[in-house]
mmCIF file of C-alpha atoms in Angstrom:
data_model
loop_
_atom_site.group_PDB
_atom_site.id
_atom_site.type_symbol
_atom_site.label_atom_id
_atom_site.label_comp_id
_atom_site.label_asym_id
_atom_site.label_seq_id
_atom_site.Cartn_x
_atom_site.Cartn_y
_atom_site.Cartn_z
ATOM 1 C CA UNK A 20 -17.605 25.138 8.048
ATOM 2 C CA UNK A 21 -16.579 25.056 11.686
ATOM 3 C CA UNK A 22 -17.780 21.447 12.256
ATOM 4 C CA UNK A 23 -15.555 20.253 9.413
ATOM 5 C CA UNK A 24 -12.417 22.298 10.065
ATOM 6 C CA UNK A 25 -11.644 20.571 13.367
ATOM 7 C CA UNK A 26 -11.655 16.972 12.050
ATOM 8 C CA UNK A 27 -9.762 17.979 8.917
ATOM 9 C CA UNK A 28 -7.128 19.828 10.955
ATOM 10 C CA UNK A 29 -6.567 16.738 13.125
ATOM 11 C CA UNK A 30 -6.444 14.540 10.032
ATOM 12 C CA UNK A 31 -3.989 16.882 8.300
ATOM 13 C CA UNK A 32 -1.673 16.709 11.307
ATOM 14 C CA UNK A 33 -1.880 12.913 11.366
ATOM 15 C CA UNK A 34 -1.382 12.821 7.604
ATOM 16 C CA UNK A 35 1.781 14.922 7.930
ATOM 17 C CA UNK A 36 3.194 12.408 10.416
ATOM 18 C CA UNK A 37 2.234 9.530 8.114
ATOM 19 C CA UNK A 38 3.868 11.327 5.186
ATOM 20 C CA UNK A 39 7.080 11.534 7.182
ATOM 21 C CA UNK A 40 6.881 7.788 7.829
ATOM 22 C CA UNK A 41 6.318 7.173 4.116
ATOM 23 C CA UNK A 42 9.379 9.262 3.234
ATOM 24 C CA UNK A 43 11.515 7.300 5.710
ATOM 25 C CA UNK A 44 10.241 3.954 4.423
ATOM 26 C CA UNK A 45 10.755 5.046 0.819
ATOM 27 C CA UNK A 46 14.361 5.976 1.565
ATOM 28 C CA UNK A 47 14.842 2.611 3.240
ATOM 29 C CA UNK A 48 13.479 0.843 0.162
ATOM 30 C CA UNK A 49 15.622 2.810 -2.286
ATOM 31 C CA UNK A 50 18.732 2.312 -0.150
ATOM 32 C CA UNK A 51 18.408 -1.297 0.968
ATOM 33 C CA UNK A 52 17.028 -2.968 -2.155
ATOM 34 C CA UNK A 53 19.769 -5.213 -3.474
ATOM 35 C CA UNK A 54 18.104 -5.620 -6.829
ATOM 36 C CA UNK A 55 16.082 -2.802 -8.314
ATOM 37 C CA UNK A 56 12.645 -3.861 -9.540
ATOM 38 C CA UNK A 57 11.724 -1.021 -11.855
ATOM 39 C CA UNK A 58 7.957 -1.450 -11.519
ATOM 40 C CA UNK A 59 8.068 -1.389 -7.725
ATOM 41 C CA UNK A 60 10.420 1.600 -7.793
ATOM 42 C CA UNK A 61 7.999 3.541 -9.990
ATOM 43 C CA UNK A 62 5.086 2.509 -7.767
ATOM 44 C CA UNK A 63 6.843 3.677 -4.591
ATOM 45 C CA UNK A 64 7.713 7.023 -6.194
ATOM 46 C CA UNK A 65 4.166 7.488 -7.484
ATOM 47 C CA UNK A 66 2.579 6.721 -4.112
ATOM 48 C CA UNK A 67 4.924 9.179 -2.421
ATOM 49 C CA UNK A 68 3.985 11.879 -4.948
ATOM 50 C CA UNK A 69 0.258 11.159 -4.611
ATOM 51 C CA UNK A 70 0.365 11.295 -0.826
ATOM 52 C CA UNK A 71 2.219 14.607 -0.943
ATOM 53 C CA UNK A 72 -0.392 15.988 -3.345
ATOM 54 C CA UNK A 73 -3.188 14.650 -1.123
ATOM 55 C CA UNK A 74 -1.829 16.442 1.931
ATOM 56 C CA UNK A 75 -1.109 19.653 0.002
ATOM 57 C CA UNK A 76 -4.654 19.907 -1.354
ATOM 58 C CA UNK A 77 -6.145 19.199 2.059
ATOM 59 C CA UNK A 78 -3.926 21.821 3.718
ATOM 60 C CA UNK A 79 -4.823 24.362 1.006
ATOM 61 C CA UNK A 80 -8.545 23.742 1.571
ATOM 62 C CA UNK A 81 -8.096 24.109 5.329
ATOM 63 C CA UNK A 82 -6.250 27.402 4.884
ATOM 64 C CA UNK A 83 -8.894 28.800 2.501
ATOM 65 C CA UNK A 84 -11.699 27.705 4.821
ATOM 66 C CA UNK A 85 -10.133 29.396 7.842
ATOM 67 C CA UNK A 86 -9.506 32.570 5.882
ATOM 68 C CA UNK A 87 -13.147 32.595 4.797
ATOM 69 C CA UNK A 88 -14.281 32.176 8.407
ATOM 70 C CA UNK A 89 -12.107 35.079 9.494
ATOM 71 C CA UNK A 90 -13.475 37.318 6.728
ATOM 72 C CA UNK A 91 -17.027 36.020 7.380
ATOM 73 C CA UNK A 92 -17.509 35.038 3.738
ATOM 74 C CA UNK A 93 -18.347 31.797 1.974
ATOM 75 C CA UNK A 94 -15.572 29.425 1.044
ATOM 76 C CA UNK A 95 -14.478 29.980 -2.565
ATOM 77 C CA UNK A 96 -15.297 27.304 -5.119
ATOM 78 C CA UNK A 97 -11.678 26.438 -5.867
ATOM 79 C CA UNK A 98 -11.215 25.343 -2.243
ATOM 80 C CA UNK A 99 -14.015 22.792 -2.571
ATOM 81 C CA UNK A 100 -12.410 21.517 -5.778
ATOM 82 C CA UNK A 101 -9.137 21.095 -3.882
ATOM 83 C CA UNK A 102 -11.007 18.988 -1.330
ATOM 84 C CA UNK A 103 -12.276 16.808 -4.178
ATOM 85 C CA UNK A 104 -8.801 16.498 -5.705
ATOM 86 C CA UNK A 105 -7.452 15.378 -2.350
ATOM 87 C CA UNK A 106 -10.124 12.673 -2.242
ATOM 88 C CA UNK A 107 -9.215 11.519 -5.762
ATOM 89 C CA UNK A 108 -5.514 11.272 -4.879
ATOM 90 C CA UNK A 109 -6.417 9.256 -1.805
ATOM 91 C CA UNK A 110 -8.626 6.892 -3.813
ATOM 92 C CA UNK A 111 -5.764 6.226 -6.257
ATOM 93 C CA UNK A 112 -3.386 5.395 -3.378
ATOM 94 C CA UNK A 113 -5.914 2.939 -1.960
ATOM 95 C CA UNK A 114 -6.355 1.359 -5.397
ATOM 96 C CA UNK A 115 -2.604 0.816 -5.866
ATOM 97 C CA UNK A 116 -2.226 -0.755 -2.432
ATOM 98 C CA UNK A 117 -5.147 -3.115 -2.966
ATOM 99 C CA UNK A 118 -3.959 -4.081 -6.442
ATOM 100 C CA UNK A 119 -0.511 -4.827 -5.038
ATOM 101 C CA UNK A 120 -1.749 -7.227 -2.380
ATOM 102 C CA UNK A 121 -4.219 -8.807 -4.808
ATOM 103 C CA UNK A 122 -1.461 -9.484 -7.321
ATOM 104 C CA UNK A 123 0.739 -11.043 -4.650
ATOM 105 C CA UNK A 124 -2.100 -13.420 -3.756
ATOM 106 C CA UNK A 125 -2.536 -14.250 -7.445
ATOM 107 C CA UNK A 126 1.124 -15.215 -7.802
ATOM 108 C CA UNK A 127 0.977 -17.306 -4.654
ATOM 109 C CA UNK A 128 -2.281 -19.190 -5.243
ATOM 110 C CA UNK A 129 -2.365 -19.112 -9.052
ATOM 111 C CA UNK A 130 -6.141 -18.888 -8.696
ATOM 112 C CA UNK A 131 -7.313 -16.578 -11.474
ATOM 113 C CA UNK A 132 -10.948 -16.705 -10.405
ATOM 114 C CA UNK A 133 -10.065 -15.507 -6.904
ATOM 115 C CA UNK A 134 -7.808 -12.817 -8.308
ATOM 116 C CA UNK A 135 -10.546 -11.667 -10.671
ATOM 117 C CA UNK A 136 -12.943 -11.329 -7.724
ATOM 118 C CA UNK A 137 -10.365 -9.266 -5.823
ATOM 119 C CA UNK A 138 -9.755 -7.000 -8.810
ATOM 120 C CA UNK A 139 -13.505 -6.458 -9.178
ATOM 121 C CA UNK A 140 -13.734 -5.500 -5.506
ATOM 122 C CA UNK A 141 -10.793 -3.122 -5.893
ATOM 123 C CA UNK A 142 -12.339 -1.440 -8.932
ATOM 124 C CA UNK A 143 -15.742 -1.204 -7.245
ATOM 125 C CA UNK A 144 -14.325 0.438 -4.120
ATOM 126 C CA UNK A 145 -12.251 2.791 -6.285
ATOM 127 C CA UNK A 146 -15.331 3.721 -8.310
ATOM 128 C CA UNK A 147 -17.209 4.467 -5.095
ATOM 129 C CA UNK A 148 -14.322 6.635 -3.913
ATOM 130 C CA UNK A 149 -14.204 8.591 -7.173
ATOM 131 C CA UNK A 150 -17.999 8.938 -7.076
ATOM 132 C CA UNK A 151 -17.770 10.384 -3.573
ATOM 133 C CA UNK A 152 -15.080 12.824 -4.722
ATOM 134 C CA UNK A 153 -17.161 13.883 -7.731
ATOM 135 C CA UNK A 154 -19.734 15.376 -5.352
ATOM 136 C CA UNK A 155 -17.318 18.223 -4.629
ATOM 137 C CA UNK A 156 -16.769 18.934 -8.333
ATOM 138 C CA UNK A 157 -20.416 18.981 -9.398
ATOM 139 C CA UNK A 158 -21.445 21.695 -6.942
ATOM 140 C CA UNK A 159 -18.312 23.477 -5.789
ATOM 141 C CA UNK A 160 -20.187 26.396 -4.239
ATOM 142 C CA UNK A 161 -22.352 24.229 -1.949
ATOM 143 C CA UNK A 162 -21.699 23.621 1.713
ATOM 144 C CA UNK A 163 -19.363 20.631 2.136
ATOM 145 C CA UNK A 164 -20.897 19.777 5.500
ATOM 146 C CA UNK A 165 -24.326 19.182 3.971
ATOM 147 C CA UNK A 166 -22.809 17.198 1.119
ATOM 148 C CA UNK A 167 -20.918 14.885 3.451
ATOM 149 C CA UNK A 168 -23.927 14.287 5.678
ATOM 150 C CA UNK A 169 -26.627 13.674 3.097
ATOM 151 C CA UNK A 170 -25.037 11.493 0.417
ATOM 152 C CA UNK A 171 -25.392 7.712 0.297
ATOM 153 C CA UNK A 172 -22.163 7.337 -1.683
ATOM 154 C CA UNK A 173 -19.959 7.933 1.364
ATOM 155 C CA UNK A 174 -21.146 4.946 3.454
ATOM 156 C CA UNK A 175 -21.010 2.823 0.286
ATOM 157 C CA UNK A 176 -17.411 3.892 -0.260
ATOM 158 C CA UNK A 177 -16.362 3.055 3.304
ATOM 159 C CA UNK A 178 -18.187 -0.281 3.480
ATOM 160 C CA UNK A 179 -17.015 -1.469 0.050
ATOM 161 C CA UNK A 180 -13.443 -0.599 0.964
ATOM 162 C CA UNK A 181 -13.741 -2.543 4.212
ATOM 163 C CA UNK A 182 -15.106 -5.622 2.418
ATOM 164 C CA UNK A 183 -12.277 -5.473 -0.125
ATOM 165 C CA UNK A 184 -9.546 -5.044 2.511
ATOM 166 C CA UNK A 185 -10.866 -7.821 4.745
ATOM 167 C CA UNK A 186 -11.161 -10.242 1.820
ATOM 168 C CA UNK A 187 -7.582 -9.538 0.746
ATOM 169 C CA UNK A 188 -6.249 -9.828 4.304
ATOM 170 C CA UNK A 189 -8.031 -13.128 4.936
ATOM 171 C CA UNK A 190 -6.729 -14.593 1.672
ATOM 172 C CA UNK A 191 -3.193 -13.391 2.418
ATOM 173 C CA UNK A 192 -3.316 -14.836 5.927
ATOM 174 C CA UNK A 193 -4.523 -18.150 4.515
ATOM 175 C CA UNK A 194 -1.650 -18.221 2.049
ATOM 176 C CA UNK A 195 0.872 -17.418 4.784
ATOM 177 C CA UNK A 196 -0.431 -19.925 7.321
ATOM 178 C CA UNK A 197 2.256 -22.465 6.371
ATOM 179 C CA UNK A 198 4.980 -19.813 6.426
ATOM 180 C CA UNK A 199 4.616 -19.123 10.162
ATOM 181 C CA UNK A 200 7.531 -20.751 11.996
ATOM 182 C CA UNK A 201 6.659 -22.797 15.069
ATOM 183 C CA UNK A 202 10.176 -23.186 16.477
ATOM 184 C CA UNK A 203 10.486 -19.617 17.808
ATOM 185 C CA UNK A 204 10.733 -19.743 21.597
ATOM 186 C CA UNK A 205 11.778 -16.223 22.639
ATOM 187 C CA UNK A 206 9.155 -13.521 23.072
ATOM 188 C CA UNK A 207 10.991 -10.932 20.974
ATOM 189 C CA UNK A 208 11.150 -13.304 18.031
ATOM 190 C CA UNK A 209 7.430 -13.990 18.242
ATOM 191 C CA UNK A 210 6.608 -10.287 18.415
ATOM 192 C CA UNK A 211 8.850 -9.582 15.418
ATOM 193 C CA UNK A 212 7.238 -12.371 13.447
ATOM 194 C CA UNK A 213 3.787 -11.053 14.396
ATOM 195 C CA UNK A 214 4.633 -7.600 13.054
ATOM 196 C CA UNK A 215 5.994 -9.163 9.850
ATOM 197 C CA UNK A 216 2.812 -11.192 9.488
ATOM 198 C CA UNK A 217 0.605 -8.118 9.939
ATOM 199 C CA UNK A 218 2.655 -6.193 7.388
ATOM 200 C CA UNK A 219 2.696 -8.947 4.775
ATOM 201 C CA UNK A 220 -1.039 -9.641 5.001
ATOM 202 C CA UNK A 221 -2.225 -6.020 5.124
ATOM 203 C CA UNK A 222 -4.242 -6.603 8.298
ATOM 204 C CA UNK A 223 -3.546 -3.042 9.478
ATOM 205 C CA UNK A 224 -5.604 -1.574 6.633
ATOM 206 C CA UNK A 225 -8.510 -3.905 7.415
ATOM 207 C CA UNK A 226 -8.476 -2.942 11.088
ATOM 208 C CA UNK A 227 -8.322 0.750 10.182
ATOM 209 C CA UNK A 228 -11.238 0.359 7.775
ATOM 210 C CA UNK A 229 -13.235 -1.488 10.436
ATOM 211 C CA UNK A 230 -12.642 1.332 12.921
ATOM 212 C CA UNK A 231 -13.735 3.865 10.284
ATOM 213 C CA UNK A 232 -17.009 2.027 9.656
ATOM 214 C CA UNK A 233 -17.701 1.711 13.390
ATOM 215 C CA UNK A 234 -16.989 5.397 14.016
ATOM 216 C CA UNK A 235 -18.985 6.564 10.973
ATOM 217 C CA UNK A 236 -22.476 5.734 12.207
ATOM 218 C CA UNK A 237 -22.458 7.437 15.657
ATOM 219 C CA UNK A 238 -20.482 10.458 14.381
ATOM 220 C CA UNK A 239 -22.311 10.924 11.099
ATOM 221 C CA UNK A 240 -23.814 14.233 12.199
ATOM 222 C CA UNK A 241 -20.728 15.905 13.675
ATOM 223 C CA UNK A 242 -18.396 14.606 10.895
ATOM 224 C CA UNK A 243 -15.765 13.267 13.301
ATOM 225 C CA UNK A 244 -15.368 10.253 11.002
ATOM 226 C CA UNK A 245 -13.823 12.503 8.363
ATOM 227 C CA UNK A 246 -10.574 12.473 10.369
ATOM 228 C CA UNK A 247 -10.181 8.743 9.759
ATOM 229 C CA UNK A 248 -11.258 9.075 6.139
ATOM 230 C CA UNK A 249 -8.674 11.770 5.366
ATOM 231 C CA UNK A 250 -5.921 9.809 7.159
ATOM 232 C CA UNK A 251 -6.697 6.581 5.298
ATOM 233 C CA UNK A 252 -4.347 7.175 2.288
ATOM 234 C CA UNK A 253 -1.410 7.708 4.639
ATOM 235 C CA UNK A 254 -2.170 4.494 6.507
ATOM 236 C CA UNK A 255 -2.466 2.523 3.255
ATOM 237 C CA UNK A 256 0.749 3.990 1.855
ATOM 238 C CA UNK A 257 2.633 2.991 4.995
ATOM 239 C CA UNK A 258 1.106 -0.499 4.862
ATOM 240 C CA UNK A 259 2.279 -0.887 1.274
ATOM 241 C CA UNK A 260 5.837 0.211 2.068
ATOM 242 C CA UNK A 261 5.904 -1.892 5.238
ATOM 243 C CA UNK A 262 5.072 -4.919 3.109
ATOM 244 C CA UNK A 263 8.069 -4.121 0.915
ATOM 245 C CA UNK A 264 10.529 -3.416 3.716
ATOM 246 C CA UNK A 265 9.444 -5.909 6.395
ATOM 247 C CA UNK A 266 10.655 -9.010 4.600
ATOM 248 C CA UNK A 267 14.381 -9.348 4.216
ATOM 249 C CA UNK A 268 14.192 -11.662 1.189
ATOM 250 C CA UNK A 269 11.923 -9.851 -1.242
ATOM 251 C CA UNK A 270 14.276 -10.230 -4.180
ATOM 252 C CA UNK A 271 14.729 -13.936 -3.449
ATOM 253 C CA UNK A 272 10.953 -14.312 -3.305
ATOM 254 C CA UNK A 273 10.666 -12.593 -6.682
ATOM 255 C CA UNK A 274 13.390 -14.677 -8.270
ATOM 256 C CA UNK A 275 12.506 -18.104 -6.885
ATOM 257 C CA UNK A 276 8.708 -17.635 -6.800
ATOM 258 C CA UNK A 277 8.557 -18.715 -3.175
ATOM 259 C CA UNK A 278 6.390 -16.818 -0.752
ATOM 260 C CA UNK A 279 4.675 -14.057 -2.686
ATOM 261 C CA UNK A 280 6.447 -14.265 -6.040
ATOM 262 C CA UNK A 281 5.902 -11.166 -8.127
ATOM 263 C CA UNK A 282 7.269 -12.729 -11.281
ATOM 264 C CA UNK A 283 10.633 -12.649 -12.961
ATOM 265 C CA UNK A 284 9.169 -10.380 -15.614
ATOM 266 C CA UNK A 285 9.264 -7.581 -13.031
ATOM 267 C CA UNK A 286 12.986 -7.939 -12.463
ATOM 268 C CA UNK A 287 15.114 -5.415 -14.275
ATOM 269 C CA UNK A 288 16.671 -7.093 -17.266
ATOM 270 C CA UNK A 289 19.906 -5.223 -16.606
ATOM 271 C CA UNK A 290 20.461 -7.190 -13.415
ATOM 272 C CA UNK A 291 22.145 -10.401 -14.414
ATOM 273 C CA UNK A 292 24.455 -12.720 -12.631
ATOM 274 C CA UNK A 293 27.994 -12.747 -13.814
ATOM 275 C CA UNK A 294 28.994 -16.045 -15.420
ATOM 276 C CA UNK A 295 31.122 -18.250 -13.267
ATOM 277 C CA UNK A 296 34.410 -19.184 -14.911
ATOM 278 C CA UNK A 297 35.817 -22.519 -13.818
ATOM 279 C CA UNK A 298 39.345 -23.224 -14.874
ATOM 280 C CA UNK A 299 40.435 -26.854 -14.842
ATOM 281 C CA UNK A 300 44.099 -27.598 -15.110
ATOM 282 C CA UNK A 301 45.340 -30.932 -16.329
ATOM 283 C CA UNK A 302 48.781 -31.980 -15.387
ATOM 284 C CA UNK A 303 50.478 -34.934 -16.991
ATOM 285 C CA UNK A 304 53.267 -36.424 -15.057
ATOM 286 C CA UNK A 305 55.999 -38.085 -17.019
ATOM 287 C CA UNK A 306 57.040 -41.304 -15.423
ATOM 288 C CA UNK A 307 60.679 -42.279 -15.543
ATOM 289 C CA UNK A 308 61.546 -45.079 -17.857
ATOM 290 C CA UNK A 309 63.693 -46.515 -15.132
ATOM 291 C CA UNK A 310 61.174 -48.168 -13.007
ATOM 292 C CA UNK A 311 62.673 -50.165 -10.147
ATOM 293 C CA UNK A 312 59.609 -52.371 -9.972
#
């Protein structure tokens, strides 16, 4: 278990930092949203809960593994199941983030065939992720190191996720190409717009997935790639929340169906504009009968 404990410990530390970023971004969303979209509010809360569960299961497995090494015994079966549960929670977070960006592209392009292809890619990558996690449930008493190194489902999961993320990012960048302002002259404005563009298109997740695929092949034997794999749900959760918080006119985009309209059906029906009362006064002036003219 020693080859796996090191990468998981590094990933757990990085995941804790990412969880803190998710909590901060969630508080920013709950505080700064002018109009509450109930579906997005539920989604943010669910992703926060899933990421917390993901980190808790991974930390519990790491603790049980270290205790087993100290006592010179095999890792108990429940610890391996916790590792599998952590993988399932991470796969669900990735699925929600990919569905979110796919739906935004659907509302922007109104291309149902393209959206259907994206949804198929999302489901396929999620199925591969759940299939990889099921390995830990089917044989909980086996060595995790041998399971991670000898299964074909893990490279399929990583590659399918990369293909899905890159396709979504390219489509989002294509949709946003006309939204990039060309009249920004100062460097700070260009940098700010670049960060907004990366957040709105989900390019960060594609770059992270590309790095994971590149690192996987040379480090397949020593399992160093598992650090990136365990940290992936935290990166995707932050990318999702950054897409919500980076744009200052989300509610206007939802209402007016401009940039990435999410649909007025997602707006809380309790939020309504107050009717504008216009009072018109009519004054009749009484002219004098004695007109000098």
